[in-house]
């Protein structure tokens, strides 16, 4: 099984970490086969599987259902599951719901979105033996308050606040932070200055690793895909398999060829 210690070693020797979302058993087996190190049962399933226009309607029961499918066939990858919207409003709710995802569904770690006051929630979970992954930058559960799907942290104040949030999360024992849709220089600064593993999505090539929504990688997400995503299946050409597209993603991340400047933000 891949542990946080293994991921830290990858970061220390500058080998990129590969992460993909997955929501069911069949895709999970392909991801394991391709050597993806971290599986994320993301609440993006609300959009790509359930047909909602945001992640907000996703429930804890939905997350438990999909995490169980993934954990049933998980072999060696670390398994992270999202705590959905409004499931971590206070310490008690966060702990009860995180325990469902870990003890009942088989996740190794839970992820939730935000810094600031939520650092105390992360600390409470970690003190109770629940490993936590943070998520800063564009927070899909707060997309209304953020005014839409926009790059975050471009202004100096917002950038400094994000660095402080990352430091605060790391100081209470958060091992991994997803950085979504932020300038490449800011992601590099957090990766270099904060003692944490950073996983980027729209955050440039300098993060410790990369994550994509699997359905974007396979070109099956309906509608317009974000600039930071890439359809690896159509890129490798007709007649190629899903397995080959996932392998192409793993190679591109490992070789620091993905994300390129065209998938990143200034
Ligand atoms: O829910 C999700 O898939 C995520 C990724 C976009 C990081 O949080």
Coordinates of C-alpha atoms and ligand atoms in Angstrom, one line a residue:
X1 CA 0.0 0.0 0.0
X2 CA 1.2 3.5 -0.8
X3 CA 1.6 5.6 2.3
X4 CA 2.1 9.3 3.0
X5 CA 5.8 8.4 3.7
X6 CA 6.1 7.0 0.2
X7 CA 4.5 10.2 -1.3
X8 CA 6.9 12.4 0.8
X9 CA 9.8 10.4 -0.6
X10 CA 8.5 11.0 -4.2
X11 CA 8.3 14.8 -3.4
X12 CA 11.8 14.8 -1.9
X13 CA 13.4 13.2 -4.9
X14 CA 11.4 15.4 -7.3
X15 CA 9.3 12.5 -8.8
X16 CA 5.8 13.7 -9.7
X17 CA 2.9 12.1 -7.9
X18 CA -0.1 10.9 -10.1
X19 CA -3.6 11.3 -8.8
X20 CA -6.9 10.8 -10.6
X21 CA -10.5 10.9 -9.6
X22 CA -12.5 7.6 -9.8
X23 CA -16.0 6.7 -8.8
X24 CA -16.4 3.0 -9.6
X25 CA -14.7 -0.4 -9.6
X26 CA -13.9 -0.8 -13.3
X27 CA -12.1 2.5 -13.8
X28 CA -10.3 2.0 -10.4
X29 CA -8.8 -1.2 -11.7
X30 CA -7.5 0.6 -14.8
X31 CA -6.0 3.3 -12.6
X32 CA -4.3 0.7 -10.4
X33 CA -2.9 -1.1 -13.5
X34 CA -1.4 2.2 -14.8
X35 CA 0.3 2.8 -11.4
X36 CA -1.6 5.9 -10.3
X37 CA -0.5 6.5 -6.8
X38 CA -3.5 8.3 -5.3
X39 CA -7.2 7.6 -6.1
X40 CA -9.6 10.5 -5.3
X41 CA -13.3 9.8 -5.0
X42 CA -14.2 13.4 -5.7
X43 CA -17.5 15.1 -5.2
X44 CA -17.1 16.0 -8.8
X45 CA -19.1 12.9 -9.2
X46 CA -22.2 15.1 -8.7
X47 CA -21.4 16.8 -12.0
X48 CA -19.9 14.1 -14.2
X49 CA -22.0 11.1 -13.0
X50 CA -25.2 12.5 -11.4
X51 CA -25.9 15.4 -13.9
X52 CA -26.0 18.3 -11.3
X53 CA -24.6 21.6 -12.3
X54 CA -22.4 21.8 -9.2
X55 CA -21.0 19.6 -6.5
X56 CA -23.3 21.1 -3.8
X57 CA -26.1 18.5 -4.0
X58 CA -23.8 15.5 -3.3
X59 CA -24.5 13.8 0.0
X60 CA -22.4 11.8 2.5
X61 CA -24.4 8.7 1.4
X62 CA -23.4 9.3 -2.2
X63 CA -19.8 9.5 -1.2
X64 CA -20.0 6.4 0.9
X65 CA -21.7 4.5 -2.0
X66 CA -19.0 5.4 -4.5
X67 CA -16.1 5.1 -2.1
X68 CA -17.2 1.5 -1.3
X69 CA -17.1 0.6 -5.0
X70 CA -13.6 2.0 -5.3
X71 CA -12.2 0.5 -2.0
X72 CA -13.5 -2.9 -2.9
X73 CA -11.0 -3.3 -5.8
X74 CA -8.3 -0.8 -4.6
X75 CA -5.0 -2.6 -4.6
X76 CA -2.1 -0.4 -3.6
X77 CA -3.0 3.3 -4.3
X78 CA -3.8 5.7 -1.4
X79 CA -7.6 6.3 -1.3
X80 CA -8.9 9.8 -0.6
X81 CA -12.7 10.6 -0.4
X82 CA -14.3 14.0 -0.4
X83 CA -16.4 15.3 2.5
X84 CA -19.3 16.8 0.6
X85 CA -20.9 20.2 1.0
X86 CA -22.2 21.0 4.5
X87 CA -20.9 17.7 5.9
X88 CA -18.2 19.4 8.0
X89 CA -20.0 22.5 9.3
X90 CA -18.7 21.8 12.8
X91 CA -16.2 19.4 14.5
X92 CA -18.7 16.8 15.5
X93 CA -20.3 16.5 12.0
X94 CA -16.9 16.5 10.4
X95 CA -15.8 13.6 12.6
X96 CA -18.9 11.5 12.3
X97 CA -19.0 11.9 8.5
X98 CA -15.2 11.3 8.1
X99 CA -15.6 8.1 10.1
X100 CA -18.3 6.9 7.6
X101 CA -15.9 7.5 4.7
X102 CA -13.0 5.8 6.5
X103 CA -14.5 3.0 8.7
X104 CA -17.6 2.1 6.7
X105 CA -16.5 2.9 3.1
X106 CA -12.7 2.1 3.2
X107 CA -11.0 5.5 2.4
X108 CA -7.6 6.2 3.9
X109 CA -8.0 10.0 4.1
X110 CA -10.7 12.6 3.7
X111 CA -10.5 15.9 1.8
X112 CA -12.4 19.1 2.4
X113 CA -12.3 22.5 0.9
X114 CA -11.0 25.7 2.6
X115 CA -8.6 27.2 5.1
X116 CA -9.2 29.9 7.8
X117 CA -11.6 28.6 10.4
X118 CA -11.6 25.2 8.9
X119 CA -8.1 24.6 10.1
X120 CA -9.6 23.8 13.6
X121 CA -11.8 21.1 11.9
X122 CA -8.7 19.6 10.3
X123 CA -6.9 19.6 13.6
X124 CA -9.9 17.9 15.3
X125 CA -10.0 15.1 12.7
X126 CA -6.3 14.5 12.8
X127 CA -6.3 14.4 16.7
X128 CA -8.9 11.7 16.3
X129 CA -6.8 9.6 13.9
X130 CA -8.4 10.8 10.6
X131 CA -5.8 11.8 8.0
X132 CA -6.8 15.0 6.1
X133 CA -6.1 16.4 2.7
X134 CA -6.8 20.1 2.2
X135 CA -8.1 21.9 -0.9
X136 CA -7.3 25.6 -1.5
X137 CA -7.8 28.0 -4.5
X138 CA -10.9 27.4 -6.5
X139 CA -13.3 25.7 -4.1
X140 CA -16.1 24.1 -6.2
X141 CA -18.4 23.8 -3.1
X142 CA -18.2 27.6 -2.7
X143 CA -18.4 28.5 -6.4
X144 CA -21.4 30.8 -5.8
X145 CA -19.5 32.9 -3.2
X146 CA -16.4 33.0 -5.4
X147 CA -18.4 34.4 -8.3
X148 CA -18.0 31.4 -10.6
X149 CA -15.2 29.2 -11.8
X150 CA -12.3 31.7 -11.8
X151 CA -8.6 31.7 -11.1
X152 CA -7.9 32.4 -7.4
X153 CA -5.0 34.1 -5.7
X154 CA -4.0 36.6 -8.4
X155 CA -4.1 39.6 -6.0
X156 CA -1.3 39.9 -3.5
X157 CA -3.6 39.8 -0.4
X158 CA -5.4 36.6 -1.7
X159 CA -2.0 35.0 -2.5
X160 CA -0.6 35.8 1.0
X161 CA -3.8 34.4 2.6
X162 CA -3.5 31.2 0.6
X163 CA 0.1 30.7 1.7
X164 CA -0.9 31.3 5.3
X165 CA -3.8 28.9 5.0
X166 CA -1.5 26.2 3.6
X167 CA 1.0 26.8 6.4
X168 CA -1.8 26.6 9.0
X169 CA -3.1 23.4 7.6
X170 CA 0.4 21.9 7.4
X171 CA 1.0 22.9 11.0
X172 CA -1.9 20.9 12.3
X173 CA -0.8 17.8 10.4
X174 CA -2.4 18.0 7.0
X175 CA -0.1 16.1 4.7
X176 CA -1.5 16.8 1.2
X177 CA -3.2 20.0 -0.2
X178 CA -4.9 20.1 -3.6
X179 CA -4.3 23.5 -5.2
X180 CA -7.0 24.3 -7.8
X181 CA -6.9 26.9 -10.5
X182 CA -4.2 29.3 -9.1
X183 CA -1.3 31.0 -10.7
X184 CA 1.7 28.7 -11.3
X185 CA 4.1 31.0 -9.3
X186 CA 1.8 30.8 -6.3
X187 CA 1.6 27.0 -6.5
X188 CA 5.4 26.8 -6.8
X189 CA 5.8 29.1 -3.7
X190 CA 3.5 26.9 -1.6
X191 CA 5.2 23.7 -2.8
X192 CA 8.7 25.1 -2.0
X193 CA 7.9 27.0 1.2
X194 CA 5.3 24.8 3.0
X195 CA 6.1 21.4 4.4
X196 CA 3.2 19.7 2.5
X197 CA 2.6 17.6 -0.6
X198 CA 0.9 19.8 -3.2
X199 CA -1.4 18.3 -5.9
X200 CA -2.2 20.7 -8.6
X201 CA -5.2 21.0 -11.0
X202 CA -4.8 24.2 -13.0
X203 CA -1.9 25.2 -10.8
X204 CA 1.1 24.6 -13.1
X205 CA 3.8 22.0 -13.4
X206 CA 5.7 22.8 -10.2
X207 CA 3.4 21.0 -7.7
X208 CA 4.5 17.7 -6.1
X209 CA 1.9 16.0 -8.3
X210 CA -1.2 16.4 -10.5
X211 CA -4.8 15.4 -10.4
X212 CA -7.5 15.5 -13.2
X213 CA -11.1 14.5 -13.3
X214 CA -11.0 11.1 -15.0
X215 CA -13.9 11.9 -17.3
X216 CA -12.1 15.0 -18.6
X217 CA -9.0 12.9 -19.4
X218 CA -11.2 10.5 -21.4
X219 CA -13.1 13.3 -23.1
X220 CA -16.5 12.1 -21.9
X221 CA -17.4 15.1 -19.7
X222 CA -20.4 16.8 -21.3
X223 CA -20.0 20.4 -22.4
X224 CA -17.0 22.7 -22.3
X225 CA -14.0 21.3 -20.3
X226 CA -11.8 23.7 -18.3
X227 CA -8.6 25.1 -19.8
X228 CA -6.5 23.2 -17.3
X229 CA -7.8 19.7 -18.4
X230 CA -6.7 17.6 -21.3
X231 CA -8.4 14.9 -23.3
X232 CA -5.7 12.3 -23.4
X233 CA -7.8 9.7 -25.1
X234 CA -8.4 11.8 -28.3
X235 CA -4.8 13.1 -28.2
X236 CA -3.3 9.5 -28.4
X237 CA -5.4 8.8 -31.5
X238 CA -8.2 6.6 -32.7
X239 CA -8.2 3.0 -32.0
X240 CA -6.5 3.5 -28.7
X241 CA -7.9 2.2 -25.4
X242 CA -8.9 3.8 -22.1
X243 CA -6.0 2.0 -20.5
X244 CA -3.6 3.6 -23.0
X245 CA -5.0 7.1 -22.3
X246 CA -4.6 6.7 -18.5
X247 CA -1.0 5.4 -19.1
X248 CA -0.3 8.5 -21.3
X249 CA -1.5 10.8 -18.4
X250 CA 0.8 9.0 -15.9
X251 CA 3.8 9.3 -18.3
X252 CA 3.1 12.9 -19.1
X253 CA 2.8 13.8 -15.4
X254 CA 6.0 11.8 -14.5
X255 CA 7.9 13.5 -17.3
X256 CA 6.6 17.0 -16.2
X257 CA 5.1 17.3 -19.7
X258 CA 1.6 17.8 -18.3
X259 CA 0.4 20.4 -17.4
X260 CA 2.0 22.6 -20.1
X261 CA 1.8 26.4 -20.2
X262 CA -1.5 26.1 -22.1
X263 CA -3.1 24.4 -19.1
X264 CA -1.6 26.8 -16.5
X265 CA -2.3 30.4 -15.3
X266 CA -0.1 33.5 -14.8
Ligands
LIG1 O1 -14.1 16.6 -6.6 C1 -13.0 16.5 -7.3 O2 -12.9 15.8 -8.3 C2 -11.9 17.3 -6.8 C3 -10.8 17.5 -7.8 C4 -11.2 18.4 -8.9 C5 -9.5 17.9 -7.1 O3 -11.9 17.8 -5.8

